[in-house]
Short mmCIF file of C-alpha atoms in Angstrom, two decimals:
data_model
loop_
_atom_site.label_atom_id
_atom_site.label_comp_id
_atom_site.label_asym_id
_atom_site.label_seq_id
_atom_site.Cartn_x
_atom_site.Cartn_y
_atom_site.Cartn_z
CA MET M 213 12.27 6.31 15.31
CA SER M 214 13.47 4.77 12.02
CA ASP M 215 16.30 6.51 10.03
CA ILE M 216 14.46 8.22 7.11
CA ASN M 217 17.47 7.82 4.80
CA LYS M 218 16.97 3.97 4.96
CA GLU M 219 13.44 4.48 3.30
CA TRP M 220 13.28 3.15 -0.29
CA PRO M 221 12.72 6.19 -2.59
CA LEU M 222 9.21 7.09 -3.89
CA TRP M 223 8.20 6.54 -7.38
CA GLU M 224 5.16 7.73 -9.29
CA VAL M 225 3.27 5.04 -11.38
CA PHE M 226 1.64 5.58 -14.92
CA VAL M 227 -0.50 3.01 -16.46
CA ARG M 228 -1.57 2.58 -20.15
CA SER M 229 -5.15 0.92 -19.68
CA LYS M 230 -5.16 -0.42 -23.28
CA ALA M 231 -3.36 0.07 -26.54
CA GLY M 232 -3.94 3.32 -28.31
CA LEU M 233 -4.51 5.16 -24.91
CA ASP M 234 -2.33 7.61 -22.85
CA HIS M 235 -0.53 6.48 -19.76
CA LYS M 236 -2.39 7.92 -16.82
CA HIS M 237 -0.92 8.69 -13.43
CA CYS M 238 -2.48 6.06 -10.91
CA GLY M 239 -0.54 6.30 -7.70
CA SER M 240 2.86 5.92 -6.20
CA LEU M 241 4.95 3.28 -4.31
CA HIS M 242 8.42 2.82 -2.63
CA ALA M 243 11.09 0.73 -4.32
CA ALA M 244 14.86 0.33 -4.01
CA ASP M 245 15.48 0.66 -7.70
CA ALA M 246 13.56 1.18 -11.17
CA LYS M 247 13.42 -2.54 -11.75
CA MET M 248 11.76 -3.29 -8.50
CA ALA M 249 9.44 -0.32 -8.98
CA ILE M 250 8.08 -1.64 -12.27
CA GLN M 251 7.61 -5.10 -10.78
CA MET M 252 5.88 -3.66 -7.88
CA ALA M 253 3.65 -1.39 -9.97
CA ARG M 254 2.50 -4.32 -11.89
CA ASP M 255 1.58 -6.29 -8.60
CA VAL M 256 -0.04 -3.28 -6.96
CA TYR M 257 -1.88 -1.43 -9.85
CA THR M 258 -2.74 -3.98 -12.48
CA ARG M 259 -4.00 -7.08 -10.45
CA ARG M 260 -7.29 -6.95 -12.50
CA GLN M 261 -5.95 -6.26 -15.92
CA GLU M 262 -6.10 -2.50 -15.58
CA GLY M 263 -3.15 -2.10 -17.90
CA CYS M 264 -0.83 -3.27 -20.55
CA SER M 265 2.20 -0.99 -20.05
CA VAL M 266 3.63 0.74 -17.08
CA TRP M 267 5.91 3.72 -16.52
CA VAL M 268 7.53 4.64 -13.28
CA VAL M 269 9.42 7.78 -12.46
CA GLN M 270 11.20 8.77 -9.24
CA SER M 271 8.81 11.33 -7.62
CA ASP M 272 11.60 13.85 -6.75
CA GLN M 273 12.28 14.03 -10.65
CA ILE M 274 8.88 15.59 -11.47
CA VAL M 275 8.72 19.41 -11.78
CA ALA M 276 5.24 20.75 -11.10
CA SER M 277 3.74 24.15 -11.44
CA ASP M 278 3.11 26.05 -8.08
CA PRO M 279 -0.45 25.90 -6.85
CA GLY M 280 0.06 29.47 -5.43
CA ASP M 281 0.51 30.55 -9.09
CA LYS M 282 -2.69 28.82 -10.34
CA ASP M 283 -4.73 31.86 -10.95
CA MET M 284 -1.92 33.73 -12.63
CA TYR M 285 -1.02 30.70 -14.75
CA PHE M 286 -4.39 29.49 -15.93
CA ASP M 287 -6.87 32.16 -15.68
CA PRO M 288 -5.61 34.12 -18.83
CA ALA M 289 -7.10 31.41 -20.91
CA GLU M 290 -10.55 31.94 -19.43
CA ASP M 291 -11.57 34.96 -21.59
CA LYS M 292 -10.36 33.60 -24.96
CA VAL M 293 -13.52 31.99 -26.01
CA TYR M 294 -12.53 32.45 -29.60
CA ARG M 295 -10.16 29.56 -29.13
CA HIS M 296 -13.17 27.19 -29.09
CA PRO M 297 -15.12 26.04 -32.15
CA THR M 298 -18.44 26.66 -30.55
CA PHE M 299 -17.61 30.50 -30.58
CA TYR M 300 -18.39 30.68 -34.28
CA GLN M 301 -22.02 30.79 -35.47
CA LEU M 302 -22.24 29.28 -38.96
CA PRO M 303 -25.40 28.61 -41.29
CA LYS M 304 -27.04 25.33 -40.49
CA ALA M 305 -25.99 23.83 -43.72
CA VAL M 306 -22.35 24.13 -43.10
CA ASP M 307 -22.44 23.86 -39.23
CA HIS M 308 -21.07 20.45 -39.23
CA MET M 309 -17.53 21.85 -40.11
CA MET Z 244 -11.23 -3.62 4.07
CA TYR Z 245 -12.17 -1.91 6.90
CA THR Z 246 -12.20 1.30 8.84
CA GLN Z 247 -14.34 2.77 11.57
CA ALA Z 248 -14.86 6.39 12.63
CA MET Z 249 -11.22 7.00 13.10
CA ASP Z 250 -11.86 10.47 14.44
CA THR Z 251 -13.00 8.93 17.62
CA MET Z 252 -9.73 6.99 18.22
CA GLY Z 253 -7.61 9.14 20.42
CA LYS Z 254 -5.77 12.44 19.77
CA GLU Z 255 -2.23 13.37 19.65
CA PRO Z 256 -0.90 16.11 21.82
CA GLY Z 257 -0.91 19.57 20.20
CA ASP Z 258 -4.28 18.95 18.37
CA GLY Z 259 -6.93 21.65 18.46
CA THR Z 260 -7.41 24.70 16.44
CA LYS Z 261 -4.68 27.25 16.85
CA PRO Z 262 -5.59 30.99 16.96
CA VAL Z 263 -5.06 32.46 13.53
CA ARG Z 264 -1.98 34.60 13.56
CA SER Z 265 -1.54 36.90 10.67
CA ALA Z 266 -3.86 38.70 8.16
CA ASP Z 267 -2.32 36.68 5.50
CA GLU Z 268 -3.17 33.39 7.27
CA MET Z 269 -6.61 34.64 7.84
CA ARG Z 270 -7.09 35.20 4.11
CA LEU Z 271 -5.80 31.78 3.31
CA GLN Z 272 -8.26 30.27 5.97
CA GLU Z 273 -11.19 32.28 4.34
CA ARG Z 274 -10.23 31.07 1.00
CA PHE Z 275 -9.96 27.44 2.17
CA ASP Z 276 -13.39 27.55 3.99
CA GLU Z 277 -14.96 29.02 0.77
CA ARG Z 278 -13.39 26.18 -1.31
CA ILE Z 279 -14.69 23.50 1.16
CA ASP Z 280 -18.17 25.17 1.11
CA ALA Z 281 -18.28 25.10 -2.72
CA GLY Z 282 -17.50 21.45 -2.54
CA ASP Z 283 -13.93 21.90 -4.02
CA PHE Z 284 -11.30 19.45 -3.61
CA ILE Z 285 -8.05 20.11 -1.72
CA GLU Z 286 -4.76 18.85 -3.21
CA ALA Z 287 -1.59 18.03 -1.37
CA LYS Z 288 0.34 21.30 -2.27
CA ASP Z 289 -2.63 23.62 -1.49
CA TRP Z 290 -2.72 25.51 1.80
CA MET Z 291 -4.65 23.94 4.60
CA PRO Z 292 -5.27 24.62 8.26
CA ASP Z 293 -2.83 22.67 10.63
CA HIS Z 294 -5.70 20.97 12.24
CA TYR Z 295 -7.15 19.89 8.94
CA ARG Z 296 -3.91 18.25 8.08
CA LYS Z 297 -3.37 16.55 11.34
CA THR Z 298 -6.90 15.11 11.41
CA LEU Z 299 -6.53 13.73 7.95
CA LEU Z 300 -3.11 12.27 8.77
CA ARG Z 301 -4.35 10.52 11.75
CA GLN Z 302 -7.40 9.16 9.91
CA ILE Z 303 -5.75 8.09 6.69
CA SER Z 304 -2.56 6.51 8.46
CA GLN Z 305 -4.88 4.65 11.02
CA HIS Z 306 -7.01 3.47 7.98
CA ALA Z 307 -3.71 2.18 6.36
CA HIS Z 308 -2.79 0.51 9.53
CA SER Z 309 -6.12 -1.21 9.59
CA GLU Z 310 -5.64 -2.68 6.12
CA ILE Z 311 -2.17 -4.06 7.09
CA VAL Z 312 -3.19 -5.52 10.36
CA GLY Z 313 -6.31 -6.84 8.90
CA MET Z 314 -4.25 -9.16 6.72
CA LEU Z 315 -3.36 -11.17 9.68
CA PRO Z 316 -6.65 -12.68 10.91
CA GLU Z 317 -7.38 -13.81 7.31
CA GLY Z 318 -3.78 -14.73 6.47
CA ASN Z 319 -4.16 -17.16 9.36
CA TRP Z 320 -6.53 -19.37 7.23
CA ILE Z 321 -4.80 -19.36 3.80
CA SER Z 322 -2.93 -22.50 4.49
CA ARG Z 323 -6.15 -24.13 5.92
CA ALA Z 324 -8.67 -23.23 3.18
CA PRO Z 325 -10.88 -26.18 2.37
CA THR Z 326 -10.33 -26.17 -1.40
CA LEU Z 327 -7.84 -24.79 -3.95
CA LYS Z 328 -10.38 -22.51 -5.28
CA ARG Z 329 -11.01 -20.95 -1.78
CA LYS Z 330 -7.34 -20.67 -1.11
CA ALA Z 331 -6.88 -18.76 -4.43
CA ILE Z 332 -9.72 -16.36 -3.38
CA LEU Z 333 -8.33 -15.87 0.02
CA LEU Z 334 -4.91 -15.13 -1.16
CA ALA Z 335 -6.36 -12.58 -3.66
CA LYS Z 336 -8.38 -10.92 -0.97
CA VAL Z 337 -5.38 -10.68 1.43
CA GLN Z 338 -3.12 -9.19 -1.43
CA ASP Z 339 -5.91 -6.76 -1.96
CA GLU Z 340 -5.78 -5.62 1.61
CA GLY Z 341 -2.10 -5.07 1.36
CA GLY Z 342 -2.47 -2.97 -1.72
CA HIS Z 343 -5.08 -0.94 -0.04
CA GLY Z 344 -2.72 -0.26 2.76
CA LEU Z 345 -0.30 0.89 0.25
CA TYR Z 346 -2.79 3.41 -1.48
CA LEU Z 347 -3.61 4.74 1.86
CA TYR Z 348 0.05 5.10 3.10
CA ALA Z 349 0.77 6.97 -0.13
CA ALA Z 350 -2.10 9.29 0.33
CA ALA Z 351 -1.08 10.09 3.84
CA GLU Z 352 2.51 10.65 2.82
CA THR Z 353 1.32 13.54 0.69
CA LEU Z 354 0.47 15.37 3.99
CA GLY Z 355 4.23 15.47 4.80
CA THR Z 356 4.83 12.41 7.04
CA SER Z 357 7.10 9.66 5.83
CA ARG Z 358 6.02 5.96 5.65
CA ASP Z 359 8.54 5.00 8.31
CA GLN Z 360 7.30 7.59 10.71
CA MET Z 361 3.78 6.26 10.36
CA LEU Z 362 4.92 2.60 10.67
CA ASP Z 363 6.92 3.62 13.86
CA ALA Z 364 3.70 5.28 15.42
CA LEU Z 365 1.94 1.79 14.83
CA HIS Z 366 4.61 -0.34 16.16
CA THR Z 367 5.14 1.74 19.24
CA GLY Z 368 1.34 1.68 19.97
CA LYS Z 369 0.83 5.46 19.40
CA ALA Z 370 -1.34 4.91 16.43
CA LYS Z 371 -4.59 2.93 16.49
CA TYR Z 372 -6.20 0.65 13.97
CA SER Z 373 -9.62 -0.77 13.57
CA SER Z 374 -10.89 -2.60 16.74
CA ILE Z 375 -12.40 -5.51 14.64
CA PHE Z 376 -8.95 -7.10 14.00
CA ASN Z 377 -8.35 -7.67 17.62
CA TYR Z 378 -10.97 -10.46 17.57
CA PRO Z 379 -9.72 -14.08 16.80
CA THR Z 380 -10.65 -16.11 13.61
CA LEU Z 381 -11.51 -19.45 15.13
CA THR Z 382 -13.05 -21.34 12.23
CA TRP Z 383 -13.40 -21.36 8.46
CA ALA Z 384 -16.71 -19.82 8.63
CA ASP Z 385 -15.16 -16.81 10.23
CA MET Z 386 -13.60 -16.17 6.63
CA GLY Z 387 -17.01 -15.97 5.11
CA VAL Z 388 -18.46 -13.93 7.86
CA ILE Z 389 -15.50 -11.52 7.83
CA GLY Z 390 -16.11 -10.96 3.99
CA TRP Z 391 -19.92 -10.66 4.37
CA LEU Z 392 -20.14 -8.45 7.62
CA VAL Z 393 -16.78 -6.91 8.20
CA ASP Z 394 -16.08 -5.92 4.54
CA GLY Z 395 -19.71 -5.07 4.24
CA ALA Z 396 -19.61 -2.61 7.08
CA ALA Z 397 -16.33 -1.30 5.67
CA ILE Z 398 -17.87 -0.63 2.33
CA MET Z 399 -20.85 1.17 4.02
CA ASN Z 400 -18.20 3.30 5.71
CA GLN Z 401 -15.90 3.89 2.83
CA VAL Z 402 -18.14 4.76 -0.03
CA PRO Z 403 -18.89 8.29 1.38
CA ILE Z 404 -15.16 8.82 1.84
CA CYS Z 405 -14.79 8.61 -2.03
CA ARG Z 406 -16.18 12.17 -1.89
CA CYS Z 407 -13.83 13.39 0.88
CA SER Z 408 -12.55 16.92 0.41
CA TYR Z 409 -8.89 15.75 0.57
CA ALA Z 410 -8.42 14.58 -3.07
CA PRO Z 411 -5.56 12.12 -2.58
CA TYR Z 412 -7.60 10.30 0.16
CA ALA Z 413 -10.62 10.34 -2.24
CA ARG Z 414 -8.77 8.93 -5.09
CA ALA Z 415 -7.42 6.08 -2.95
CA MET Z 416 -10.92 5.44 -1.60
CA ILE Z 417 -12.41 5.21 -5.22
CA ARG Z 418 -9.79 2.64 -6.08
CA ILE Z 419 -10.25 0.67 -3.04
CA CYS Z 420 -14.13 0.59 -3.01
CA ARG Z 421 -13.96 -0.72 -6.70
CA GLU Z 422 -11.89 -3.72 -5.46
CA GLU Z 423 -13.93 -4.13 -2.29
CA SER Z 424 -17.15 -5.50 -3.65
CA PHE Z 425 -15.55 -8.82 -4.51
CA HIS Z 426 -14.49 -9.18 -0.90
CA GLN Z 427 -18.03 -9.09 0.46
CA ARG Z 428 -19.51 -11.30 -2.40
CA GLN Z 429 -16.94 -14.00 -1.97
CA GLY Z 430 -17.62 -14.20 1.70
CA TYR Z 431 -21.33 -14.39 1.29
CA GLU Z 432 -20.95 -17.06 -1.37
CA ALA Z 433 -18.58 -19.16 0.94
CA LEU Z 434 -21.26 -19.08 3.58
CA LEU Z 435 -24.08 -19.75 1.28
CA THR Z 436 -22.36 -22.86 -0.11
CA MET Z 437 -22.05 -24.19 3.60
CA MET Z 438 -25.66 -23.19 4.48
CA GLN Z 439 -27.10 -24.92 1.35
CA ASN Z 440 -24.82 -27.90 0.73
CA GLY Z 441 -23.05 -28.19 4.10
CA THR Z 442 -23.55 -30.77 6.81
CA GLN Z 443 -25.46 -29.87 10.10
CA ALA Z 444 -22.15 -29.19 11.76
CA GLN Z 445 -20.99 -26.70 9.10
CA LYS Z 446 -24.41 -25.01 9.34
CA GLU Z 447 -23.86 -24.58 13.00
CA MET Z 448 -20.27 -23.37 12.52
CA VAL Z 449 -21.66 -20.59 10.21
CA GLN Z 450 -24.16 -19.57 12.82
CA ASP Z 451 -21.61 -19.50 15.56
CA ALA Z 452 -19.26 -17.25 13.45
CA VAL Z 453 -22.27 -14.85 12.80
CA ASN Z 454 -22.88 -14.68 16.51
CA ARG Z 455 -19.46 -13.79 17.38
CA TRP Z 456 -18.92 -11.27 14.60
CA TRP Z 457 -22.29 -9.42 14.59
CA TRP Z 458 -21.60 -7.05 17.53
CA PRO Z 459 -18.14 -6.18 16.61
CA SER Z 460 -19.08 -5.46 13.09
CA ILE Z 461 -21.73 -2.99 14.08
CA MET Z 462 -19.40 -1.36 16.41
CA MET Z 463 -17.13 -0.61 13.45
CA PHE Z 464 -19.19 2.51 12.62
CA GLY Z 465 -17.97 4.00 15.88
CA PRO Z 466 -19.75 5.40 18.95
CA PRO Z 467 -23.30 6.98 18.62
CA ASP Z 468 -23.39 10.48 17.19
CA ASP Z 469 -24.02 12.22 20.48
CA GLN Z 470 -20.72 10.56 21.85
CA SER Z 471 -18.60 11.44 18.83
CA PRO Z 472 -17.16 14.78 19.66
CA ASN Z 473 -14.82 15.22 16.64
CA SER Z 474 -17.48 14.39 14.13
CA ALA Z 475 -18.97 17.83 13.56
CA GLN Z 476 -15.70 19.33 12.65
CA SER Z 477 -14.98 16.41 10.17
CA MET Z 478 -18.36 16.88 8.75
CA ARG Z 479 -17.81 20.75 8.39
CA TRP Z 480 -14.58 19.91 6.56
CA GLY Z 481 -16.00 17.28 4.25
CA ILE Z 482 -13.70 14.59 5.58
CA LYS Z 483 -16.76 12.65 6.93
CA ARG Z 484 -20.05 12.78 4.91
CA VAL Z 485 -22.40 10.66 6.82
CA SER Z 486 -22.77 10.20 10.47
CA ASN Z 487 -21.95 7.13 12.45
CA ASP Z 488 -25.53 6.26 13.41
CA GLU Z 489 -26.95 6.78 9.87
CA LEU Z 490 -24.36 4.41 8.44
CA ARG Z 491 -24.83 1.75 11.12
CA GLN Z 492 -28.60 1.95 10.36
CA LYS Z 493 -28.12 1.49 6.83
CA PHE Z 494 -25.92 -1.43 7.29
CA ILE Z 495 -28.29 -3.18 9.60
CA ASP Z 496 -31.24 -2.53 7.31
CA ALA Z 497 -29.27 -4.21 4.43
CA THR Z 498 -27.96 -6.97 6.45
CA VAL Z 499 -31.27 -8.36 7.89
CA GLU Z 500 -32.56 -9.31 4.49
CA GLN Z 501 -29.22 -11.09 3.53
CA ALA Z 502 -29.26 -13.00 6.71
CA LYS Z 503 -32.77 -14.28 5.98
CA ILE Z 504 -31.75 -15.54 2.60
CA LEU Z 505 -28.59 -17.00 3.97
CA GLY Z 506 -30.69 -18.95 6.69
CA VAL Z 507 -28.95 -17.61 9.79
CA THR Z 508 -30.15 -15.42 12.64
CA LEU Z 509 -28.54 -12.20 14.05
CA PRO Z 510 -27.93 -12.41 17.71
CA ASP Z 511 -30.04 -9.51 18.74
CA PRO Z 512 -33.47 -10.38 20.35
CA ASP Z 513 -34.48 -6.70 20.11
CA LEU Z 514 -33.81 -6.44 16.37
CA LYS Z 515 -37.24 -5.55 14.88
CA TRP Z 516 -38.70 -3.62 12.02
CA ASN Z 517 -40.13 -0.38 13.09
CA GLU Z 518 -42.95 0.66 10.75
CA GLN Z 519 -43.06 4.18 11.86
CA ARG Z 520 -39.28 4.76 11.29
CA GLN Z 521 -39.20 2.46 8.25
CA ALA Z 522 -35.99 0.96 9.63
CA HIS Z 523 -34.92 -1.76 12.19
CA ASP Z 524 -34.53 -1.01 15.81
CA HIS Z 525 -31.73 -2.82 17.57
CA GLY Z 526 -30.78 -3.69 21.17
CA PRO Z 527 -28.01 -1.77 23.11
CA ILE Z 528 -24.50 -1.91 22.10
CA ASP Z 529 -21.81 -2.73 24.64
CA TRP Z 530 -19.74 0.34 24.16
CA GLU Z 531 -17.49 -0.52 27.12
CA GLU Z 532 -16.23 -3.51 25.26
CA PHE Z 533 -15.62 -1.32 22.28
CA TRP Z 534 -13.44 1.24 24.18
CA ARG Z 535 -11.67 -1.68 25.92
CA VAL Z 536 -10.61 -3.11 22.68
CA ILE Z 537 -9.71 0.18 21.20
CA ALA Z 538 -7.43 0.95 24.31
CA GLY Z 539 -5.54 -2.33 23.68
CA ASP Z 540 -7.28 -4.94 25.77
CA GLY Z 541 -9.14 -7.02 23.16
CA PRO Z 542 -8.58 -10.71 22.74
CA CYS Z 543 -5.80 -10.31 20.15
CA ASN Z 544 -4.34 -6.78 20.49
CA ARG Z 545 -0.83 -7.94 21.64
CA GLU Z 546 -0.70 -10.86 19.24
CA ARG Z 547 -1.55 -8.60 16.31
CA LEU Z 548 0.94 -5.90 17.02
CA GLY Z 549 3.53 -8.52 17.86
CA ALA Z 550 3.24 -10.02 14.43
CA ARG Z 551 3.44 -6.54 12.64
CA VAL Z 552 6.58 -5.62 14.66
CA LYS Z 553 8.24 -9.01 13.96
CA ALA Z 554 7.56 -8.85 10.20
CA TRP Z 555 9.06 -5.38 10.19
CA ASP Z 556 12.14 -6.26 12.24
CA ASP Z 557 12.64 -9.60 10.35
CA GLY Z 558 12.47 -7.74 6.89
CA ALA Z 559 15.08 -5.12 7.83
CA TRP Z 560 17.97 -6.87 6.33
CA VAL Z 561 15.95 -7.29 3.05
CA ARG Z 562 15.16 -3.47 2.88
CA GLU Z 563 18.93 -2.76 3.60
CA ALA Z 564 20.31 -5.21 1.03
CA ALA Z 565 17.88 -3.99 -1.83
CA LEU Z 566 19.05 -0.40 -1.12
CA ALA Z 567 22.69 -1.33 -1.02
CA HIS Z 568 22.35 -3.29 -4.26
CA SER Z 569 20.66 -0.29 -5.95
CA ARG Z 570 23.62 2.10 -4.79
CA LYS Z 571 26.26 -0.32 -6.06
CA GLN Z 572 24.31 -0.52 -9.32
CA GLN Z 573 24.23 3.19 -9.66
CA GLN Z 574 28.04 3.45 -8.99
CA ARG Z 575 28.73 0.84 -11.59
CA ASP Z 576 26.60 2.76 -14.19
CA ILE Z 577 28.52 5.88 -13.49
CA LYS Z 578 31.78 4.17 -13.83
CA GLU Z 579 30.87 2.55 -17.14
CA ALA Z 580 29.51 5.84 -18.58
CA ALA Z 581 32.96 7.50 -17.67
#
């Protein structure tokens, strides 16, 4: 069995598909350091001009919400329909507002 | 790339549904089943039954191994491609397969097993990979036929997995399928070039390659449905969406027309259109050969695994040096900051 401590750390890869758009998570890879992670992300995730900018971040640096708390966290927004513009009925003449 | 019904490819000890223990676990199981029934996706950190996790881990890791081992039979021809154009195409395709392996290993890692553990299972012969890569690539026409038939079969198999209930696997498959179509088209085009502009010897080489790859290709869909005991559970869980026989039929029906246009025959005298079924009937498949190759006794099993293990062992010093360099760099940065 290989020694797990010898494994290169895991990185998450974010790619900006074109200027003006957000970076979007697209996958992960193993690399020894940040420079190698960027180079490999280029080779693995942008072989067909899928991007013009790449971010990498070590996976263990990401803090995520707990899926067990999903309901408690996100359901309170469910009954606040007045936060959406479609909640408000306006006369046709001004409805484009 | 390439996969076959991986759920048929051997089990690890400890598999099987365990009795549900606590009321808590029962509630979690119920909720999980409801989500599957509703067509929801399961994410890495969501609760899932042990057996679901193990089934997925086995399928995804073996799928990943298939991509990586699949680089070998084609890599064999990079230095001998007939033109610079064909060499560039083949290089790009083999590079894609490496990328596909990476996407899949990353998806499998989300289930809690490290990359090194998975590679260890491959190198020690515990994990399987697609039987198709244990056949040799004897001529340049094999490169075209692999693209046309082997990648074609793989696409047929993989498109339904884009809707797999396990989201990291589904996302990897979407990316892979997007890249896969070029693989099949370049293969068909390479064959078409030989069939339309080639010498008699080249045309015969194409037909010979089709004859050798046809049966192994339709075996890629796995054993018939009535001999595929794990399929029902995988269907229930939304890991598998379409049965082996249905996929095989779809592939055969699509391929017959392509063969006609190419000008080759498929080596099955019983292959005929069945008006009543609105599908092609085909002759019997040699499943003994299939099981023999899966079990390790194909023409190239030892060679393929040997090449993988050698590449891993020869690269050990590079992996260690890169890590040592990274640690040294970090320490230097700390010192400078102090």
